[in-house]
Short mmCIF file of C-alpha atoms in Angstrom, two decimals:
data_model
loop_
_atom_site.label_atom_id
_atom_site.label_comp_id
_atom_site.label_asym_id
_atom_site.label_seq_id
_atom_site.Cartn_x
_atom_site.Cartn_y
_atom_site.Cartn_z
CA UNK A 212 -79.20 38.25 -18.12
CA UNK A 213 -78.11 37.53 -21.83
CA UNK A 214 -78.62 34.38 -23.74
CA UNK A 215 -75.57 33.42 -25.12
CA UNK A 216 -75.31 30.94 -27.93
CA UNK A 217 -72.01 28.96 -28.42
CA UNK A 218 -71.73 27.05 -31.83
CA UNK A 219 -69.76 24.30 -31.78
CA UNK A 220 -68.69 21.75 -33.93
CA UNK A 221 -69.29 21.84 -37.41
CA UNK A 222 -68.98 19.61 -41.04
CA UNK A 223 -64.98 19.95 -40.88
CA UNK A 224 -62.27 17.69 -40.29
CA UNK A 225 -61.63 19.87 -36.84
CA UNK A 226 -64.98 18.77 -35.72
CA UNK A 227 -63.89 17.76 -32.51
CA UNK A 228 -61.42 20.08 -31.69
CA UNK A 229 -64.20 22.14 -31.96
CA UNK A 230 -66.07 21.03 -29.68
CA UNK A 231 -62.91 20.79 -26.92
CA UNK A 232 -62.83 25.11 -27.66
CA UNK A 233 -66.62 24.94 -26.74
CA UNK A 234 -66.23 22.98 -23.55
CA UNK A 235 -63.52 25.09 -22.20
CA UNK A 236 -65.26 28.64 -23.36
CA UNK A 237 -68.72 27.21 -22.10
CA UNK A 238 -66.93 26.27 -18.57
CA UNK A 239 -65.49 29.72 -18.12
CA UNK A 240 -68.45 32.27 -19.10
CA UNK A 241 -69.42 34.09 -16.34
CA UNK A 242 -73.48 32.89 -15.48
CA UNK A 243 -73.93 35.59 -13.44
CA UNK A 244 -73.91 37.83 -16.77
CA UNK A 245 -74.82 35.15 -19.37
CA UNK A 246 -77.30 32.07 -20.02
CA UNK A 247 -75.96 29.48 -21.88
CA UNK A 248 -77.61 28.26 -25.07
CA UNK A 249 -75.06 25.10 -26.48
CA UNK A 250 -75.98 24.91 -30.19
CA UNK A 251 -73.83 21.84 -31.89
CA UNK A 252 -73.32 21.13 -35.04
CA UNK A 253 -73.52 17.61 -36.18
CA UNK A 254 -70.97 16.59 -39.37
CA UNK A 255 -74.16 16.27 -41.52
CA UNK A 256 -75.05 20.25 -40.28
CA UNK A 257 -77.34 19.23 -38.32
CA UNK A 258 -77.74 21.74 -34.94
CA UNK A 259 -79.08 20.30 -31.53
CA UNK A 260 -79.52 22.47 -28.28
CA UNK A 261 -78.07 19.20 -25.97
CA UNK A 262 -79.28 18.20 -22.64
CA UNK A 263 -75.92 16.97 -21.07
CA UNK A 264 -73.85 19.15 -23.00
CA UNK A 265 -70.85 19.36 -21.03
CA UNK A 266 -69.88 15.51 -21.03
CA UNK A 267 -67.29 15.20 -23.61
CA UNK A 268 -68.23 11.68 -23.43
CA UNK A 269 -71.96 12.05 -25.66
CA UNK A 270 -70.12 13.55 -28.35
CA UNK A 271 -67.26 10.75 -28.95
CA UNK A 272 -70.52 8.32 -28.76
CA UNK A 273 -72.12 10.00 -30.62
CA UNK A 274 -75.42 10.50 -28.18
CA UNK A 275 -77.59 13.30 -29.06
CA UNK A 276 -80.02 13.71 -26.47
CA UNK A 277 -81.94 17.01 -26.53
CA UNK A 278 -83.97 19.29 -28.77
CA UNK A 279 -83.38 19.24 -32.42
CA UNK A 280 -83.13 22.38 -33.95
CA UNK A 281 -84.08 24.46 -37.58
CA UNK A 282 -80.76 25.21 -39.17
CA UNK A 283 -80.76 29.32 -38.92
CA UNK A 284 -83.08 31.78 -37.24
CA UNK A 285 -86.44 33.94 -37.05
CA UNK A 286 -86.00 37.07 -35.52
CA UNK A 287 -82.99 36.29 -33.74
CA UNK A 288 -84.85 33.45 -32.12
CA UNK A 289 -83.48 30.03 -32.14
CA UNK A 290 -86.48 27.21 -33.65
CA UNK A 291 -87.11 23.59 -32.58
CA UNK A 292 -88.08 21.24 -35.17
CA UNK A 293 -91.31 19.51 -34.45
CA UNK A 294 -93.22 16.63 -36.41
CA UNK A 295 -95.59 19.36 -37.91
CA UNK A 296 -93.66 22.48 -38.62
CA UNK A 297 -91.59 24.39 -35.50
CA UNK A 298 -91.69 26.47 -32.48
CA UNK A 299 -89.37 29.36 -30.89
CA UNK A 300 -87.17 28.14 -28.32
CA UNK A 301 -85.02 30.80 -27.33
CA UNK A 302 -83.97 34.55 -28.60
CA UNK A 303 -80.18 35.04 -29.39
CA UNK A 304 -78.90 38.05 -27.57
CA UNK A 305 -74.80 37.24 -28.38
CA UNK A 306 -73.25 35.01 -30.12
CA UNK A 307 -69.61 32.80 -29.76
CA UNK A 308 -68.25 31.07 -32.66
CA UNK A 309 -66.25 28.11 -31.77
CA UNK A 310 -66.36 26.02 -34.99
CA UNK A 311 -62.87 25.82 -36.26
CA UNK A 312 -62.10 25.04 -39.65
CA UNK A 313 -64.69 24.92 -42.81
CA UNK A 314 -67.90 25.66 -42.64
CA UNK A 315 -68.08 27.80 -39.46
CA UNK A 316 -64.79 29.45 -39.59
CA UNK A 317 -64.22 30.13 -42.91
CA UNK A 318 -67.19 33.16 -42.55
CA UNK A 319 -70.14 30.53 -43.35
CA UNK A 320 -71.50 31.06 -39.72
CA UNK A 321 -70.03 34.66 -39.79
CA UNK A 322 -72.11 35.35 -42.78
CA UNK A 323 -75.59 33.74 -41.27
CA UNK A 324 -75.18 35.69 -38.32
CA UNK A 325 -74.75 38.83 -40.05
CA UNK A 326 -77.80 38.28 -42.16
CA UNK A 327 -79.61 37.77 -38.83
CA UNK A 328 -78.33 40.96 -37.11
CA UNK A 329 -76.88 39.23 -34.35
CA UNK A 330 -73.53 40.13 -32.22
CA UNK A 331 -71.06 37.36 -32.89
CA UNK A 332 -67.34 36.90 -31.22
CA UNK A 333 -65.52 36.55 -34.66
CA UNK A 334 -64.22 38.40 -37.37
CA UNK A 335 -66.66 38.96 -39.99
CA UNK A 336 -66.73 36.95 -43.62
CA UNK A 337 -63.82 38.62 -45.12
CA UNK A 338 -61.34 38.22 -42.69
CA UNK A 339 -62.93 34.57 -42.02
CA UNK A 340 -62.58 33.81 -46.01
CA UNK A 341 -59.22 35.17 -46.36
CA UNK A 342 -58.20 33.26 -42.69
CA UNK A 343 -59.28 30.23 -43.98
CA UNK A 344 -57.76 29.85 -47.22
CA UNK A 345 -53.93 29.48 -47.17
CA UNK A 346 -53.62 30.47 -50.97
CA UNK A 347 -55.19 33.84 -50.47
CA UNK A 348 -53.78 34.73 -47.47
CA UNK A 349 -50.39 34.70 -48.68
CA UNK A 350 -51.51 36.86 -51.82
CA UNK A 351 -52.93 39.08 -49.62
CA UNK A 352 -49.78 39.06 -47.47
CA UNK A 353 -47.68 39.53 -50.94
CA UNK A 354 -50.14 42.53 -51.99
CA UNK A 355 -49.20 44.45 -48.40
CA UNK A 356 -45.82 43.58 -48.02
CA UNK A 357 -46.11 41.38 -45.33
CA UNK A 358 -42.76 38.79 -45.26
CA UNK A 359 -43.77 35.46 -46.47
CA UNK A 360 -42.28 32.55 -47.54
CA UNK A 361 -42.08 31.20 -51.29
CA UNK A 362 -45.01 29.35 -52.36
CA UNK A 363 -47.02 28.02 -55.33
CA UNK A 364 -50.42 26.19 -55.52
CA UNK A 365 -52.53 24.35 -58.30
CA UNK A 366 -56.18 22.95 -58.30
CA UNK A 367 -56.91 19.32 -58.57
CA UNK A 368 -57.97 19.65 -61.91
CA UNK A 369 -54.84 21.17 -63.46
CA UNK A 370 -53.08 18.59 -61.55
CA UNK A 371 -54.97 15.68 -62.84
CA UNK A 372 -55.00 17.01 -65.67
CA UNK A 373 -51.13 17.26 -66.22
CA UNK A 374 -49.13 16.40 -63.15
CA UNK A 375 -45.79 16.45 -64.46
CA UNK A 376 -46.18 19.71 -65.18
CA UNK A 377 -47.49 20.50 -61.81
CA UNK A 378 -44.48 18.75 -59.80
CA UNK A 379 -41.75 20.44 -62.69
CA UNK A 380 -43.18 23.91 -61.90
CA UNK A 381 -43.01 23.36 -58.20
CA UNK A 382 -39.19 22.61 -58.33
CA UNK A 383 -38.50 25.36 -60.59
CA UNK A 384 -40.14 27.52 -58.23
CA UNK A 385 -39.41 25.92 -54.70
CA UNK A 386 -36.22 23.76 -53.12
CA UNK A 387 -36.56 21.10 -51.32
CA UNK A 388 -37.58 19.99 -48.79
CA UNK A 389 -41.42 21.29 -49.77
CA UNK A 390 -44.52 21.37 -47.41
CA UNK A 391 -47.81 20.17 -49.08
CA UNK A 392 -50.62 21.71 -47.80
CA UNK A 393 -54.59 21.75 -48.07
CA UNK A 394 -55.40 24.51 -49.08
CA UNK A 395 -58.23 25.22 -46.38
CA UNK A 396 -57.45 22.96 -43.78
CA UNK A 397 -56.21 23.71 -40.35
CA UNK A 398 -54.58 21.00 -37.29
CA UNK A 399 -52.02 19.96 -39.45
CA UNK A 400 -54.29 17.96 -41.36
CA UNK A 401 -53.12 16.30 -45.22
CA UNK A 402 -50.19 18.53 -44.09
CA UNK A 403 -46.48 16.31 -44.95
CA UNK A 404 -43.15 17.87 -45.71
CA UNK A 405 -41.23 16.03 -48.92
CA UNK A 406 -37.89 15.96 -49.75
CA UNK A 407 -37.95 14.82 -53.27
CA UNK A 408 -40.11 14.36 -55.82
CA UNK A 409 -41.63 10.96 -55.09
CA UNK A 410 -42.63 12.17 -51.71
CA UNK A 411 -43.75 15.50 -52.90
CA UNK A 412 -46.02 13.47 -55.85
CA UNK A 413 -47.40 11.10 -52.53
CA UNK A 414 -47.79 14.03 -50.33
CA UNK A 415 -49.82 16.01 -52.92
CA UNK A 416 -52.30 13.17 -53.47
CA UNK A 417 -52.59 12.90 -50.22
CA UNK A 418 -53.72 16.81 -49.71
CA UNK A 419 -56.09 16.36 -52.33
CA UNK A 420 -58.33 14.24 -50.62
CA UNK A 421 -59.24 16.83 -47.94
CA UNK A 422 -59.33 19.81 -50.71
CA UNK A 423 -59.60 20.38 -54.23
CA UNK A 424 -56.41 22.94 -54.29
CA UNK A 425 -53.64 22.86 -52.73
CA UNK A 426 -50.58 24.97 -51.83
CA UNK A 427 -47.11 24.15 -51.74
CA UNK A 428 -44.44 25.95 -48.81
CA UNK A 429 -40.76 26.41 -49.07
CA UNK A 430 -39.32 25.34 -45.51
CA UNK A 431 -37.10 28.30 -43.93
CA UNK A 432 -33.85 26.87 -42.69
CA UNK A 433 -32.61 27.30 -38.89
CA UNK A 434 -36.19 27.57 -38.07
CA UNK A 435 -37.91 28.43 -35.03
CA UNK A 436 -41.80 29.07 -35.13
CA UNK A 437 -43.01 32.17 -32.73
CA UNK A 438 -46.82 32.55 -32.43
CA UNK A 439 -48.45 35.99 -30.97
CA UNK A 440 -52.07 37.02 -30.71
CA UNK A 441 -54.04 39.98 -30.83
CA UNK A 442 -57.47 41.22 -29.33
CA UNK A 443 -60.05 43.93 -30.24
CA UNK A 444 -62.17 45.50 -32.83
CA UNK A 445 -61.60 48.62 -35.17
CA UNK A 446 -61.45 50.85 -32.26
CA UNK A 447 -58.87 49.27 -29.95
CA UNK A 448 -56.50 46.61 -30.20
CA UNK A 449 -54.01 44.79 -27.82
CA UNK A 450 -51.08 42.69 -28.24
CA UNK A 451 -50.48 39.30 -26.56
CA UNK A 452 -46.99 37.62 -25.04
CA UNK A 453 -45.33 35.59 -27.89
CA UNK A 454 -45.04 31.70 -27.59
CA UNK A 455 -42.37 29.42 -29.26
CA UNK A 456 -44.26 25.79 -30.25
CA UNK A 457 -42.81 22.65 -31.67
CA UNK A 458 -41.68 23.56 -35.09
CA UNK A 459 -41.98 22.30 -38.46
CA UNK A 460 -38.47 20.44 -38.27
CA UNK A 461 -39.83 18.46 -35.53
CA UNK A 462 -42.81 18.66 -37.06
CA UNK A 463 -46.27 17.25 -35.41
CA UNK A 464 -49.23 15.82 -37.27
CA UNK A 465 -52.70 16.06 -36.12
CA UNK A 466 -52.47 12.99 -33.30
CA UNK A 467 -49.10 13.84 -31.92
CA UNK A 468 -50.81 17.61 -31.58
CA UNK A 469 -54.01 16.55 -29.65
CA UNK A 470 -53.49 12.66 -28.40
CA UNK A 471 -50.62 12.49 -26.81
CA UNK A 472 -51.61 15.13 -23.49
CA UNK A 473 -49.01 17.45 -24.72
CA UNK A 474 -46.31 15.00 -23.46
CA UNK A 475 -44.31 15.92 -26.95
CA UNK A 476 -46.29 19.19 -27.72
CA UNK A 477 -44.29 21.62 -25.57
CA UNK A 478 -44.16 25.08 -26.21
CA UNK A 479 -42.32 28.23 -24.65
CA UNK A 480 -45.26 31.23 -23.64
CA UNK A 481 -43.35 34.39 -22.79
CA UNK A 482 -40.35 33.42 -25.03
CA UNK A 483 -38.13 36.36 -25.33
CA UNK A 484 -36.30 37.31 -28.53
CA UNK A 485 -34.11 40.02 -30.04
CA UNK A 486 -35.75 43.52 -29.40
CA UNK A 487 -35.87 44.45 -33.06
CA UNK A 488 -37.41 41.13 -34.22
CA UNK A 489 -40.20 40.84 -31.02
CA UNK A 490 -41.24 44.56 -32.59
CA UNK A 491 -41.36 43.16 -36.03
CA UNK A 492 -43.42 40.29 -34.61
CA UNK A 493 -45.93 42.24 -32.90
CA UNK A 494 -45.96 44.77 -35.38
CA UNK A 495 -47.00 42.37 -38.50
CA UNK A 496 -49.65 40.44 -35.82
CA UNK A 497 -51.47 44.31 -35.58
CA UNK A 498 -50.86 44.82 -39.16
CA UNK A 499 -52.48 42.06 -40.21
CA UNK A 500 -55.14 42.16 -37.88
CA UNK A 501 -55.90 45.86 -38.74
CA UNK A 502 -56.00 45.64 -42.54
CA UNK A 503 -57.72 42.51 -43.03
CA UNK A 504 -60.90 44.18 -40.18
CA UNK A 505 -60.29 41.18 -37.58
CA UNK A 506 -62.98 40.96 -34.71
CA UNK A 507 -62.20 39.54 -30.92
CA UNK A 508 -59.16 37.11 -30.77
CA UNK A 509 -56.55 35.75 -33.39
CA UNK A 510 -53.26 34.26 -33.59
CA UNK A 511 -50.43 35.20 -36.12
CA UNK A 512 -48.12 32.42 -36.59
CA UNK A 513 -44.76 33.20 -37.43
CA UNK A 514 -41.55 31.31 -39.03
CA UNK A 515 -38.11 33.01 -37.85
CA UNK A 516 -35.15 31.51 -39.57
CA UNK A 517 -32.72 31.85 -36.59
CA UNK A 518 -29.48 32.35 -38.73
CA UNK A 519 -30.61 34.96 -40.81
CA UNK A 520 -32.77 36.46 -38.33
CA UNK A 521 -35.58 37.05 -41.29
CA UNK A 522 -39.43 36.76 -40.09
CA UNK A 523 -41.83 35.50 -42.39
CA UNK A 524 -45.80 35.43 -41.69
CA UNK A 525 -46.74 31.78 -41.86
CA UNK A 526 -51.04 32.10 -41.09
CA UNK A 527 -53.70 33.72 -39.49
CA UNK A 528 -56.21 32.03 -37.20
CA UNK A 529 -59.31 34.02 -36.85
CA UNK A 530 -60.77 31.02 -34.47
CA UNK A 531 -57.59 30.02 -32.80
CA UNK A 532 -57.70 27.02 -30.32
CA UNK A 533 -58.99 28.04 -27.35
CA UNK A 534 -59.06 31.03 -28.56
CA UNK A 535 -55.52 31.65 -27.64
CA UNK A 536 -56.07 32.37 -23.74
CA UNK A 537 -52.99 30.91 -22.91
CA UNK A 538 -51.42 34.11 -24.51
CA UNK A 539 -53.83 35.97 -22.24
CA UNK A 540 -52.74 34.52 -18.88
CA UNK A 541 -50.49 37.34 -17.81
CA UNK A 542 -53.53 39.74 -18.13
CA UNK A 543 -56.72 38.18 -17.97
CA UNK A 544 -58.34 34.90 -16.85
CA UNK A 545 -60.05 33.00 -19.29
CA UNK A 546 -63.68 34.01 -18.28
CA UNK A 547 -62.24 37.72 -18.11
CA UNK A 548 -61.62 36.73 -21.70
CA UNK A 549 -64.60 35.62 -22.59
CA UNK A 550 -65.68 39.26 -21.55
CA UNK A 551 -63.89 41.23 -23.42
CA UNK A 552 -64.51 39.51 -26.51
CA UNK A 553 -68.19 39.99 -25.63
CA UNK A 554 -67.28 43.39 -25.22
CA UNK A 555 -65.77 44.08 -28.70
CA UNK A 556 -68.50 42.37 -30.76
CA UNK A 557 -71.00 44.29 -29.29
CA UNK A 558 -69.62 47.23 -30.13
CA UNK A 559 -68.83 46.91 -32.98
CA UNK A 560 -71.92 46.10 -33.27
CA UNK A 561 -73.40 49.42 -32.01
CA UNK A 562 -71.13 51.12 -34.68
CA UNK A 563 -71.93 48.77 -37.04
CA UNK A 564 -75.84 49.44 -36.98
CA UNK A 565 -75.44 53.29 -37.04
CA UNK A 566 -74.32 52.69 -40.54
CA UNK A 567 -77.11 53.77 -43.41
CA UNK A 568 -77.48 50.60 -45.64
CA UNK A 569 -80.55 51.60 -47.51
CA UNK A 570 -81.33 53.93 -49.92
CA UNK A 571 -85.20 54.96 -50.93
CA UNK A 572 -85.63 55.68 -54.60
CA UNK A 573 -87.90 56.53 -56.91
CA UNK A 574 -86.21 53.86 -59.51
CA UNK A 575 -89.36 51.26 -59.27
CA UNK A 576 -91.94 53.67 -59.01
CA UNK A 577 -90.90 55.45 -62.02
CA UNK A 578 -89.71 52.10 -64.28
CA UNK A 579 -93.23 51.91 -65.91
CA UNK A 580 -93.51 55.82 -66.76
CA UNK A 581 -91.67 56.58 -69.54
CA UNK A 582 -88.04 56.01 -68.01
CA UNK A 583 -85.03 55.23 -70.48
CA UNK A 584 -84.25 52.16 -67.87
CA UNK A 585 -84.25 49.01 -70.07
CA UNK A 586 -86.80 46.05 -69.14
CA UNK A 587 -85.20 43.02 -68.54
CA UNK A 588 -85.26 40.46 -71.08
CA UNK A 589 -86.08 36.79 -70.21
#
């Protein structure tokens, strides 16, 4: 049987949606195939292996009971912090990534993993990076030709800096009404939409206290938001159903999205559109999931503008909520799932590690007899 760790959790302002991911992968894994190793993530970074991990109840009181745990690894084993120094508690055999948002799935955890050699569900730090950050995902969609809507972004030091000429650029480049978006945010977080330039100035200040840059959105008209998914690795991919969520005209902030039991969060799954423009969907979801190297699950959100009939692509989530197994229903269960995800990262994995990634040379061996290499200079 493998040990499978699940991170949850995380320093992010989708902490706790997080940890709602975790809870529904961790009670779907198949224990016949996997042992369960819980590894949270406090908001000061702290990780714990928890001893009634499943009660939804400890984390929202914020009671920690369990081991303590080294941040990062030794030899793929997992550490427990002790008064004098540590101990190995348990070896890693496969990882699951379930921290949404920064530091987890922005490629932080992505990155730790890799430097430990251990299979992780989750595309690796590029993709993560790119995922994460709104501004550089839509000048990577720009650089591939991948539709996307207009945009324009600033830091918060050019804007406090000169703010008038921040909110005059923004209207020369965008109509109204303009979303205001952190930059690397996700759960509609510090996200508003403005409709003139005193909202757009209060929206902005807003955004900037969750990120230092931020990116500004010009809304599509007639809208209708269509989301679809896609699963694999390199070697295979599949496309999901397509679902049809609240849109940004009704537009839901991060309580009305999570608090309310989805009484006003209804969405379509299975929606069915023009023949021509489901293609287009599904082709952009494998496009983008191809060319930026994706791993296991992601959603591609889309904005159709229903008059026109044009498709733009709105994000990427490399960690989507739930990891998207609603979009999954019609073909696997959740723990099925779980499985194939499994099943991609590991080999990818295989492949990964039949790669050469060293080279032995004769460089430091022969530095100190006569060769023309320069010595550094301190």
């Amino acid at each position: 049987m493998k040990n499978l760790a699940i991170f949850y959790g995380g320093k992010s302002s989708e902490h706790d949606i997080s940890i709602i991911t975790a809870l529904q992968v961790i009670s779907s894994v198949d224990l016949n195939k996997y042992n369960i190793i819980p590894v949270y993530i406090n908001t000061d970074n702290n990780w714990y292996c928890l001893k009634d991990y499943k009660n939804i109840n400890n984390y929202a009181n914020n009671i920690l009971k369990g081991k303590r745990l080294i941040t990062g690894f030794f030899n793929k084993n997992l550490l427990i912090k002790k008064k004098f120094g540590f101990k190995v508690y348990k070896k890693i055999d496969v990882a699951i990534n379930c921290c949404h948002g920064l530091n987890g799935e922005d490629g932080t955890l992505s990155g730790l993993l890799e430097l430990n050699n251990i299979p992780y569900v989750g595309s690796n730090v590029l993709a993560s990076s790119i995922g994460m950050d709104k501004v550089l995902m839509k000048d990577f969609f720009k650089a591939n030709k991948i539709p996307c809507v207009k945009y324009t972004y600033f830091t918060k030091i050019k804007y406090d800096k000169d703010n008038k000429k921040i909110l005059q650029n923004a209207e020369e480049k965008l109509q109204y009404p303009i979303i205001v978006k952190p930059a690397n945010l996700g759960s509609s977080i510090g996200i508003n939409i403005s409709k003139n330039r005193e909202e757009l100035k209060k929206n902005i200040e807003i955004a900037l206290n969750f990120d230092d840059k931020v990116i500004l959105e010009e809304v599509i008209r007639n809208l209708r938001e269509i989301n679809c998914s896609c699963l694999g690795n390199s070697k295979h991919t599949e496309i999901s159903i397509l679902e049809e969520p609240k849109n940004w005209t009704n537009f839901l902030d991060f309580d009305e999205k999570y608090l309310l039991g989805g009484k006003d969060n209804k969405k379509t799954l299975d929606v069915k559109l023009e023949p021509k423009l489901e293609r287009q969907i599904k082709y952009f979801t494998q496009k983008v999931f191809e060319l930026l190297g994706c791993l296991g699950v992601v959603r591609v959100d889309f904005l159709l503008d229903d008059k026109t009939k044009k498709i733009y692509v709105n994000e990427l989530n490399t960690i989507p909520g739930s990891f998207a197994n609603y979009l999954w229903k019609h073909k696997y269960t959740f723990t099925e799932l779980i499985d194939k995800l499994i099943e991609c990262c590991e080999n990818e994995y295989v492949c990964k590690n039949l790669h050469t990634y060293a080279y032995k040379s004769q460089v430091l061996q022969n530095y100190n007899k006569g060769s023309k290499i320069s010595k550094c200079k301190m």
